[in-house]
JSON list of C-alpha atoms in Angstrom, two decimals:
[
{"chain": "A", "resi": 1, "resn": "MET", "atom": "CA", "xyz": [95.18, 88.44, 90.85]},
{"chain": "A", "resi": 2, "resn": "SER", "atom": "CA", "xyz": [91.44, 90.36, 91.43]},
{"chain": "A", "resi": 3, "resn": "ASN", "atom": "CA", "xyz": [89.93, 92.58, 88.39]},
{"chain": "A", "resi": 4, "resn": "LEU", "atom": "CA", "xyz": [87.17, 94.27, 87.93]},
{"chain": "A", "resi": 5, "resn": "ASP", "atom": "CA", "xyz": [84.72, 92.61, 85.74]},
{"chain": "A", "resi": 6, "resn": "PHE", "atom": "CA", "xyz": [81.78, 92.47, 88.24]},
{"chain": "A", "resi": 7, "resn": "GLU", "atom": "CA", "xyz": [82.73, 96.59, 89.25]},
{"chain": "A", "resi": 8, "resn": "THR", "atom": "CA", "xyz": [82.90, 97.10, 85.12]},
{"chain": "A", "resi": 9, "resn": "GLU", "atom": "CA", "xyz": [78.85, 95.45, 84.66]},
{"chain": "A", "resi": 10, "resn": "LEU", "atom": "CA", "xyz": [77.63, 97.15, 87.00]},
{"chain": "A", "resi": 11, "resn": "TRP", "atom": "CA", "xyz": [79.05, 100.16, 85.99]},
{"chain": "A", "resi": 12, "resn": "GLN", "atom": "CA", "xyz": [78.03, 100.06, 82.43]},
{"chain": "A", "resi": 13, "resn": "SER", "atom": "CA", "xyz": [74.83, 99.82, 84.16]},
{"chain": "A", "resi": 14, "resn": "ASP", "atom": "CA", "xyz": [74.97, 103.07, 85.33]},
{"chain": "A", "resi": 15, "resn": "ILE", "atom": "CA", "xyz": [75.50, 101.94, 88.88]},
{"chain": "A", "resi": 16, "resn": "ASN", "atom": "CA", "xyz": [78.51, 103.94, 89.96]},
{"chain": "A", "resi": 17, "resn": "TYR", "atom": "CA", "xyz": [78.87, 103.43, 94.09]},
{"chain": "A", "resi": 18, "resn": "ILE", "atom": "CA", "xyz": [79.59, 99.99, 94.15]},
{"chain": "A", "resi": 19, "resn": "CYS", "atom": "CA", "xyz": [80.69, 98.66, 97.42]},
{"chain": "A", "resi": 20, "resn": "GLY", "atom": "CA", "xyz": [82.81, 95.74, 97.96]},
{"chain": "A", "resi": 21, "resn": "ILE", "atom": "CA", "xyz": [83.22, 93.63, 101.64]},
{"chain": "A", "resi": 22, "resn": "ASP", "atom": "CA", "xyz": [85.01, 91.42, 103.54]},
{"chain": "A", "resi": 23, "resn": "GLU", "atom": "CA", "xyz": [86.10, 90.12, 106.84]},
{"chain": "A", "resi": 24, "resn": "VAL", "atom": "CA", "xyz": [88.71, 89.21, 108.59]},
{"chain": "A", "resi": 25, "resn": "GLY", "atom": "CA", "xyz": [89.49, 87.31, 111.41]},
{"chain": "A", "resi": 26, "resn": "ARG", "atom": "CA", "xyz": [86.85, 84.85, 111.63]},
{"chain": "A", "resi": 27, "resn": "GLY", "atom": "CA", "xyz": [88.76, 81.46, 112.82]},
{"chain": "A", "resi": 28, "resn": "CYS", "atom": "CA", "xyz": [90.48, 83.81, 115.71]},
{"chain": "A", "resi": 29, "resn": "LEU", "atom": "CA", "xyz": [90.05, 82.94, 118.73]},
{"chain": "A", "resi": 30, "resn": "ALA", "atom": "CA", "xyz": [90.57, 86.13, 120.84]},
{"chain": "A", "resi": 31, "resn": "GLY", "atom": "CA", "xyz": [89.86, 89.63, 119.49]},
{"chain": "A", "resi": 32, "resn": "PRO", "atom": "CA", "xyz": [87.11, 91.08, 117.46]},
{"chain": "A", "resi": 33, "resn": "VAL", "atom": "CA", "xyz": [85.84, 90.36, 113.85]},
{"chain": "A", "resi": 34, "resn": "LEU", "atom": "CA", "xyz": [86.19, 92.88, 111.76]},
{"chain": "A", "resi": 35, "resn": "SER", "atom": "CA", "xyz": [84.85, 93.75, 108.15]},
{"chain": "A", "resi": 36, "resn": "GLY", "atom": "CA", "xyz": [85.96, 96.68, 105.60]},
{"chain": "A", "resi": 37, "resn": "ALA", "atom": "CA", "xyz": [84.24, 98.25, 103.36]},
{"chain": "A", "resi": 38, "resn": "VAL", "atom": "CA", "xyz": [85.42, 99.66, 100.03]},
{"chain": "A", "resi": 39, "resn": "VAL", "atom": "CA", "xyz": [83.65, 102.45, 97.19]},
{"chain": "A", "resi": 40, "resn": "PHE", "atom": "CA", "xyz": [86.29, 103.22, 94.51]},
{"chain": "A", "resi": 41, "resn": "LYS", "atom": "CA", "xyz": [85.59, 107.38, 94.24]},
{"chain": "A", "resi": 42, "resn": "ASP", "atom": "CA", "xyz": [86.38, 107.07, 90.18]},
{"chain": "A", "resi": 43, "resn": "LYS", "atom": "CA", "xyz": [86.23, 104.27, 87.92]},
{"chain": "A", "resi": 44, "resn": "ASN", "atom": "CA", "xyz": [88.21, 106.19, 85.23]},
{"chain": "A", "resi": 45, "resn": "ASN", "atom": "CA", "xyz": [91.51, 106.22, 87.69]},
{"chain": "A", "resi": 46, "resn": "LEU", "atom": "CA", "xyz": [91.96, 102.71, 88.16]},
{"chain": "A", "resi": 47, "resn": "ASN", "atom": "CA", "xyz": [94.79, 101.72, 86.23]},
{"chain": "A", "resi": 48, "resn": "SER", "atom": "CA", "xyz": [97.83, 102.43, 88.36]},
{"chain": "A", "resi": 49, "resn": "GLU", "atom": "CA", "xyz": [100.61, 99.87, 88.91]},
{"chain": "A", "resi": 50, "resn": "MET", "atom": "CA", "xyz": [99.72, 100.12, 92.81]},
{"chain": "A", "resi": 51, "resn": "PHE", "atom": "CA", "xyz": [96.35, 99.43, 91.63]},
{"chain": "A", "resi": 52, "resn": "THR", "atom": "CA", "xyz": [97.21, 96.26, 90.07]},
{"chain": "A", "resi": 53, "resn": "GLN", "atom": "CA", "xyz": [98.38, 95.09, 92.97]},
{"chain": "A", "resi": 54, "resn": "ILE", "atom": "CA", "xyz": [95.69, 94.99, 95.25]},
{"chain": "A", "resi": 55, "resn": "ASN", "atom": "CA", "xyz": [94.95, 91.65, 95.72]},
{"chain": "A", "resi": 56, "resn": "ASP", "atom": "CA", "xyz": [93.13, 89.44, 98.37]},
{"chain": "A", "resi": 57, "resn": "SER", "atom": "CA", "xyz": [95.35, 90.47, 101.66]},
{"chain": "A", "resi": 58, "resn": "LYS", "atom": "CA", "xyz": [95.82, 86.57, 102.24]},
{"chain": "A", "resi": 59, "resn": "LYS", "atom": "CA", "xyz": [98.16, 86.47, 99.30]},
{"chain": "A", "resi": 60, "resn": "LEU", "atom": "CA", "xyz": [100.12, 89.81, 100.48]},
{"chain": "A", "resi": 61, "resn": "SER", "atom": "CA", "xyz": [103.23, 90.37, 102.85]},
{"chain": "A", "resi": 62, "resn": "GLU", "atom": "CA", "xyz": [102.70, 92.48, 105.56]},
{"chain": "A", "resi": 63, "resn": "ILE", "atom": "CA", "xyz": [104.71, 95.31, 104.21]},
{"chain": "A", "resi": 64, "resn": "LYS", "atom": "CA", "xyz": [102.90, 95.33, 100.95]},
{"chain": "A", "resi": 65, "resn": "ARG", "atom": "CA", "xyz": [99.06, 95.35, 102.44]},
{"chain": "A", "resi": 66, "resn": "GLU", "atom": "CA", "xyz": [100.25, 98.68, 104.64]},
{"chain": "A", "resi": 67, "resn": "LYS", "atom": "CA", "xyz": [100.98, 100.22, 101.69]},
{"chain": "A", "resi": 68, "resn": "LEU", "atom": "CA", "xyz": [98.75, 99.38, 99.90]},
{"chain": "A", "resi": 69, "resn": "SER", "atom": "CA", "xyz": [95.88, 100.23, 102.31]},
{"chain": "A", "resi": 70, "resn": "VAL", "atom": "CA", "xyz": [97.49, 103.58, 102.51]},
{"chain": "A", "resi": 71, "resn": "PHE", "atom": "CA", "xyz": [97.09, 103.85, 98.97]},
{"chain": "A", "resi": 72, "resn": "ILE", "atom": "CA", "xyz": [93.27, 102.64, 98.57]},
{"chain": "A", "resi": 73, "resn": "LYS", "atom": "CA", "xyz": [91.96, 105.08, 101.71]},
{"chain": "A", "resi": 74, "resn": "ASP", "atom": "CA", "xyz": [93.34, 108.10, 98.94]},
{"chain": "A", "resi": 75, "resn": "ILE", "atom": "CA", "xyz": [91.40, 106.90, 95.75]},
{"chain": "A", "resi": 76, "resn": "ALA", "atom": "CA", "xyz": [88.12, 105.31, 97.69]},
{"chain": "A", "resi": 77, "resn": "TYR", "atom": "CA", "xyz": [85.48, 105.80, 100.56]},
{"chain": "A", "resi": 78, "resn": "TYR", "atom": "CA", "xyz": [86.13, 103.23, 103.19]},
{"chain": "A", "resi": 79, "resn": "SER", "atom": "CA", "xyz": [85.37, 102.07, 106.72]},
{"chain": "A", "resi": 80, "resn": "THR", "atom": "CA", "xyz": [85.48, 99.42, 108.67]},
{"chain": "A", "resi": 81, "resn": "GLY", "atom": "CA", "xyz": [82.61, 97.44, 111.44]},
{"chain": "A", "resi": 82, "resn": "ALA", "atom": "CA", "xyz": [83.49, 95.16, 113.83]},
{"chain": "A", "resi": 83, "resn": "CYS", "atom": "CA", "xyz": [82.17, 92.46, 116.41]},
{"chain": "A", "resi": 84, "resn": "SER", "atom": "CA", "xyz": [83.38, 91.99, 120.05]},
{"chain": "A", "resi": 85, "resn": "SER", "atom": "CA", "xyz": [84.51, 88.30, 121.12]},
{"chain": "A", "resi": 86, "resn": "ASN", "atom": "CA", "xyz": [81.27, 89.11, 123.78]},
{"chain": "A", "resi": 87, "resn": "GLU", "atom": "CA", "xyz": [79.12, 89.85, 120.64]},
{"chain": "A", "resi": 88, "resn": "ILE", "atom": "CA", "xyz": [80.24, 87.04, 118.82]},
{"chain": "A", "resi": 89, "resn": "ASP", "atom": "CA", "xyz": [80.16, 84.22, 121.95]},
{"chain": "A", "resi": 90, "resn": "GLU", "atom": "CA", "xyz": [76.01, 85.76, 122.06]},
{"chain": "A", "resi": 91, "resn": "ILE", "atom": "CA", "xyz": [74.78, 85.27, 118.60]},
{"chain": "A", "resi": 92, "resn": "GLY", "atom": "CA", "xyz": [77.50, 83.45, 117.52]},
{"chain": "A", "resi": 93, "resn": "ILE", "atom": "CA", "xyz": [80.24, 83.49, 114.45]},
{"chain": "A", "resi": 94, "resn": "GLN", "atom": "CA", "xyz": [77.99, 83.84, 111.03]},
{"chain": "A", "resi": 95, "resn": "ASP", "atom": "CA", "xyz": [75.80, 86.22, 112.23]},
{"chain": "A", "resi": 96, "resn": "ALA", "atom": "CA", "xyz": [78.70, 88.16, 113.95]},
{"chain": "A", "resi": 97, "resn": "VAL", "atom": "CA", "xyz": [80.33, 88.34, 110.68]},
{"chain": "A", "resi": 98, "resn": "LYS", "atom": "CA", "xyz": [77.07, 89.83, 108.93]},
{"chain": "A", "resi": 99, "resn": "LEU", "atom": "CA", "xyz": [77.00, 92.49, 111.85]},
{"chain": "A", "resi": 100, "resn": "SER", "atom": "CA", "xyz": [80.19, 93.67, 111.05]},
{"chain": "A", "resi": 101, "resn": "MET", "atom": "CA", "xyz": [79.88, 93.87, 107.31]},
{"chain": "A", "resi": 102, "resn": "ILE", "atom": "CA", "xyz": [76.41, 95.68, 108.43]},
{"chain": "A", "resi": 103, "resn": "ARG", "atom": "CA", "xyz": [78.60, 98.15, 110.46]},
{"chain": "A", "resi": 104, "resn": "ALA", "atom": "CA", "xyz": [81.45, 99.22, 108.29]},
{"chain": "A", "resi": 105, "resn": "ILE", "atom": "CA", "xyz": [78.70, 100.28, 105.34]},
{"chain": "A", "resi": 106, "resn": "ASP", "atom": "CA", "xyz": [76.49, 102.40, 107.99]},
{"chain": "A", "resi": 107, "resn": "ASN", "atom": "CA", "xyz": [79.93, 103.90, 108.75]},
{"chain": "A", "resi": 108, "resn": "LEU", "atom": "CA", "xyz": [80.68, 104.79, 105.57]},
{"chain": "A", "resi": 109, "resn": "VAL", "atom": "CA", "xyz": [80.07, 108.29, 104.36]},
{"chain": "A", "resi": 110, "resn": "ILE", "atom": "CA", "xyz": [78.65, 107.59, 101.34]},
{"chain": "A", "resi": 111, "resn": "LYS", "atom": "CA", "xyz": [75.48, 105.23, 100.55]},
{"chain": "A", "resi": 112, "resn": "PRO", "atom": "CA", "xyz": [76.87, 102.57, 98.12]},
{"chain": "A", "resi": 113, "resn": "GLU", "atom": "CA", "xyz": [74.37, 101.40, 95.55]},
{"chain": "A", "resi": 114, "resn": "TYR", "atom": "CA", "xyz": [75.21, 97.96, 95.18]},
{"chain": "A", "resi": 115, "resn": "LEU", "atom": "CA", "xyz": [77.22, 95.35, 97.84]},
{"chain": "A", "resi": 116, "resn": "LEU", "atom": "CA", "xyz": [80.03, 92.47, 95.71]},
{"chain": "A", "resi": 117, "resn": "ILE", "atom": "CA", "xyz": [80.27, 90.74, 98.99]},
{"chain": "A", "resi": 118, "resn": "ASP", "atom": "CA", "xyz": [83.01, 87.58, 99.83]},
{"chain": "A", "resi": 119, "resn": "SER", "atom": "CA", "xyz": [81.05, 84.55, 100.37]},
{"chain": "A", "resi": 120, "resn": "MET", "atom": "CA", "xyz": [77.87, 86.55, 101.75]},
{"chain": "A", "resi": 121, "resn": "LYS", "atom": "CA", "xyz": [74.69, 87.73, 101.74]},
{"chain": "A", "resi": 122, "resn": "ILE", "atom": "CA", "xyz": [73.13, 89.98, 104.84]},
{"chain": "A", "resi": 123, "resn": "ASP", "atom": "CA", "xyz": [70.25, 91.72, 105.25]},
{"chain": "A", "resi": 124, "resn": "VAL", "atom": "CA", "xyz": [70.20, 95.28, 104.09]},
{"chain": "A", "resi": 125, "resn": "ASP", "atom": "CA", "xyz": [67.78, 96.77, 101.94]},
{"chain": "A", "resi": 126, "resn": "LEU", "atom": "CA", "xyz": [70.60, 96.83, 98.86]},
{"chain": "A", "resi": 127, "resn": "PRO", "atom": "CA", "xyz": [70.96, 95.26, 96.10]},
{"chain": "A", "resi": 128, "resn": "GLN", "atom": "CA", "xyz": [73.84, 92.48, 96.34]},
{"chain": "A", "resi": 129, "resn": "LYS", "atom": "CA", "xyz": [75.74, 89.91, 94.56]},
{"chain": "A", "resi": 130, "resn": "SER", "atom": "CA", "xyz": [77.67, 86.95, 97.04]},
{"chain": "A", "resi": 131, "resn": "ILE", "atom": "CA", "xyz": [81.18, 86.02, 95.28]},
{"chain": "A", "resi": 132, "resn": "ILE", "atom": "CA", "xyz": [82.76, 82.82, 96.55]},
{"chain": "A", "resi": 133, "resn": "LYS", "atom": "CA", "xyz": [85.90, 83.37, 96.69]},
{"chain": "A", "resi": 134, "resn": "GLY", "atom": "CA", "xyz": [85.66, 87.19, 96.17]},
{"chain": "A", "resi": 135, "resn": "ASP", "atom": "CA", "xyz": [88.75, 88.68, 97.57]},
{"chain": "A", "resi": 136, "resn": "GLN", "atom": "CA", "xyz": [91.33, 86.81, 95.18]},
{"chain": "A", "resi": 137, "resn": "ILE", "atom": "CA", "xyz": [88.34, 87.79, 92.19]},
{"chain": "A", "resi": 138, "resn": "SER", "atom": "CA", "xyz": [86.73, 91.58, 92.99]},
{"chain": "A", "resi": 139, "resn": "LYS", "atom": "CA", "xyz": [88.90, 94.25, 93.15]},
{"chain": "A", "resi": 140, "resn": "SER", "atom": "CA", "xyz": [86.78, 96.21, 95.61]},
{"chain": "A", "resi": 141, "resn": "ILE", "atom": "CA", "xyz": [86.53, 93.52, 97.70]},
{"chain": "A", "resi": 142, "resn": "SER", "atom": "CA", "xyz": [90.29, 92.55, 98.02]},
{"chain": "A", "resi": 143, "resn": "ALA", "atom": "CA", "xyz": [90.58, 96.50, 98.59]},
{"chain": "A", "resi": 144, "resn": "ALA", "atom": "CA", "xyz": [88.14, 95.73, 101.45]},
{"chain": "A", "resi": 145, "resn": "SER", "atom": "CA", "xyz": [90.25, 92.63, 102.91]},
{"chain": "A", "resi": 146, "resn": "ILE", "atom": "CA", "xyz": [93.27, 94.69, 102.75]},
{"chain": "A", "resi": 147, "resn": "ILE", "atom": "CA", "xyz": [91.17, 97.48, 105.08]},
{"chain": "A", "resi": 148, "resn": "ALA", "atom": "CA", "xyz": [90.16, 94.91, 107.06]},
{"chain": "A", "resi": 149, "resn": "LYS", "atom": "CA", "xyz": [93.36, 93.10, 107.54]},
{"chain": "A", "resi": 150, "resn": "VAL", "atom": "CA", "xyz": [96.11, 95.52, 108.24]},
{"chain": "A", "resi": 151, "resn": "GLU", "atom": "CA", "xyz": [93.30, 97.87, 110.58]},
{"chain": "A", "resi": 152, "resn": "ARG", "atom": "CA", "xyz": [92.61, 94.36, 112.75]},
{"chain": "A", "resi": 153, "resn": "ASP", "atom": "CA", "xyz": [96.14, 93.54, 113.05]},
{"chain": "A", "resi": 154, "resn": "ASN", "atom": "CA", "xyz": [97.30, 97.21, 114.23]},
{"chain": "A", "resi": 155, "resn": "LEU", "atom": "CA", "xyz": [94.46, 96.41, 116.55]},
{"chain": "A", "resi": 156, "resn": "MET", "atom": "CA", "xyz": [95.85, 93.69, 117.63]},
{"chain": "A", "resi": 157, "resn": "LYS", "atom": "CA", "xyz": [99.39, 94.51, 117.69]},
{"chain": "A", "resi": 158, "resn": "LEU", "atom": "CA", "xyz": [99.62, 97.82, 119.34]},
{"chain": "A", "resi": 159, "resn": "SER", "atom": "CA", "xyz": [96.27, 98.60, 121.96]},
{"chain": "A", "resi": 160, "resn": "ILE", "atom": "CA", "xyz": [95.35, 94.65, 122.67]},
{"chain": "A", "resi": 161, "resn": "ALA", "atom": "CA", "xyz": [98.67, 93.33, 122.49]},
{"chain": "A", "resi": 162, "resn": "ASN", "atom": "CA", "xyz": [99.76, 96.11, 124.99]},
{"chain": "A", "resi": 163, "resn": "LYS", "atom": "CA", "xyz": [96.54, 95.11, 127.37]},
{"chain": "A", "resi": 164, "resn": "PHE", "atom": "CA", "xyz": [97.94, 91.85, 127.72]},
{"chain": "A", "resi": 165, "resn": "PRO", "atom": "CA", "xyz": [100.91, 91.23, 127.48]},
{"chain": "A", "resi": 166, "resn": "ASN", "atom": "CA", "xyz": [101.99, 87.71, 127.86]},
{"chain": "A", "resi": 167, "resn": "TYR", "atom": "CA", "xyz": [99.68, 86.31, 125.22]},
{"chain": "A", "resi": 168, "resn": "ASN", "atom": "CA", "xyz": [101.87, 87.37, 122.17]},
{"chain": "A", "resi": 169, "resn": "PHE", "atom": "CA", "xyz": [98.97, 88.98, 120.08]},
{"chain": "A", "resi": 170, "resn": "GLU", "atom": "CA", "xyz": [101.51, 91.02, 118.37]},
{"chain": "A", "resi": 171, "resn": "LYS", "atom": "CA", "xyz": [102.43, 87.63, 116.85]},
{"chain": "A", "resi": 172, "resn": "ASN", "atom": "CA", "xyz": [99.60, 85.58, 116.68]},
{"chain": "A", "resi": 173, "resn": "LYS", "atom": "CA", "xyz": [97.08, 88.70, 116.47]},
{"chain": "A", "resi": 174, "resn": "GLY", "atom": "CA", "xyz": [94.61, 86.18, 117.96]},
{"chain": "A", "resi": 175, "resn": "TYR", "atom": "CA", "xyz": [94.64, 82.70, 116.06]},
{"chain": "A", "resi": 176, "resn": "GLY", "atom": "CA", "xyz": [95.19, 79.51, 117.84]},
{"chain": "A", "resi": 177, "resn": "THR", "atom": "CA", "xyz": [99.29, 79.24, 117.47]},
{"chain": "A", "resi": 178, "resn": "LYS", "atom": "CA", "xyz": [100.75, 76.68, 119.79]},
{"chain": "A", "resi": 179, "resn": "LYS", "atom": "CA", "xyz": [102.65, 79.90, 121.45]},
{"chain": "A", "resi": 180, "resn": "HIS", "atom": "CA", "xyz": [98.99, 81.36, 122.57]},
{"chain": "A", "resi": 181, "resn": "MET", "atom": "CA", "xyz": [97.77, 78.17, 123.37]},
{"chain": "A", "resi": 182, "resn": "ASP", "atom": "CA", "xyz": [100.79, 77.62, 125.53]},
{"chain": "A", "resi": 183, "resn": "ALA", "atom": "CA", "xyz": [99.75, 81.55, 127.38]},
{"chain": "A", "resi": 184, "resn": "ILE", "atom": "CA", "xyz": [96.38, 80.44, 127.53]},
{"chain": "A", "resi": 185, "resn": "ASN", "atom": "CA", "xyz": [97.36, 77.06, 129.81]},
{"chain": "A", "resi": 186, "resn": "ARG", "atom": "CA", "xyz": [99.85, 79.33, 131.72]},
{"chain": "A", "resi": 187, "resn": "PHE", "atom": "CA", "xyz": [97.68, 82.32, 132.37]},
{"chain": "A", "resi": 188, "resn": "GLY", "atom": "CA", "xyz": [93.99, 81.30, 131.45]},
{"chain": "A", "resi": 189, "resn": "ILE", "atom": "CA", "xyz": [91.65, 83.30, 129.43]},
{"chain": "A", "resi": 190, "resn": "THR", "atom": "CA", "xyz": [91.16, 86.91, 128.95]},
{"chain": "A", "resi": 191, "resn": "ASP", "atom": "CA", "xyz": [87.99, 89.11, 128.52]},
{"chain": "A", "resi": 192, "resn": "ILE", "atom": "CA", "xyz": [88.62, 89.24, 124.92]},
{"chain": "A", "resi": 193, "resn": "HIS", "atom": "CA", "xyz": [88.79, 85.48, 124.33]},
{"chain": "A", "resi": 194, "resn": "ARG", "atom": "CA", "xyz": [85.78, 83.63, 122.62]},
{"chain": "A", "resi": 195, "resn": "LYS", "atom": "CA", "xyz": [84.02, 81.33, 124.77]},
{"chain": "A", "resi": 196, "resn": "SER", "atom": "CA", "xyz": [82.12, 80.15, 122.57]},
{"chain": "A", "resi": 197, "resn": "PHE", "atom": "CA", "xyz": [85.20, 78.52, 120.76]},
{"chain": "A", "resi": 198, "resn": "GLU", "atom": "CA", "xyz": [87.03, 75.46, 121.19]},
{"chain": "A", "resi": 199, "resn": "PRO", "atom": "CA", "xyz": [88.92, 74.45, 122.63]},
{"chain": "A", "resi": 200, "resn": "ILE", "atom": "CA", "xyz": [88.31, 77.67, 124.88]},
{"chain": "A", "resi": 201, "resn": "LYS", "atom": "CA", "xyz": [85.03, 76.44, 125.19]},
{"chain": "A", "resi": 202, "resn": "SER", "atom": "CA", "xyz": [85.93, 72.95, 126.85]},
{"chain": "A", "resi": 203, "resn": "MET", "atom": "CA", "xyz": [88.52, 74.12, 128.97]},
{"chain": "A", "resi": 204, "resn": "ILE", "atom": "CA", "xyz": [85.93, 76.52, 130.43]},
{"chain": "A", "resi": 205, "resn": "LYS", "atom": "CA", "xyz": [83.90, 73.11, 131.66]},
{"chain": "A", "resi": 206, "resn": "ASP", "atom": "CA", "xyz": [86.60, 71.71, 132.40]}
]
């Protein structure tokens, strides 16, 4: 379960606006990569039962993620940033992840003083710490992973699934499941598929 060890150390150094950052959708074949940014508003009010349940979004059920997303939005400044499939194809997934993180920071209503980032360093003029498996360790990063996961899942389930009804995006969220690959073979590649990702890249060449 994630904790507040990194945040507490920074708070004790009079650094208040600590921003956790994480991305989702890195390994998908379709749809954007999306990053969340979360800054807890009141460091003295983070001991509720719901707060203790904040953890890596991958370790939570969909229902739990959605409930926690609502809770996090009530206790934190938050934002998201995205990079489209076309941008991923143009600059590569690594740089697209970094750009989505920078956009998430830029979309915050406050300017963070320090960044805690899951396994990544980004080119911004702010002090930062890259934490391996940060979404499992830091509450701020865990919260960012939940915000990002819920927003991206809803995007894939609703607007993108409605626009491309043959690809089962409401279930696979853009990941390369068997049904998704069967749909690509049957209906072809769409505008939101990542042309630089295998096996789509080889399919285009063929």
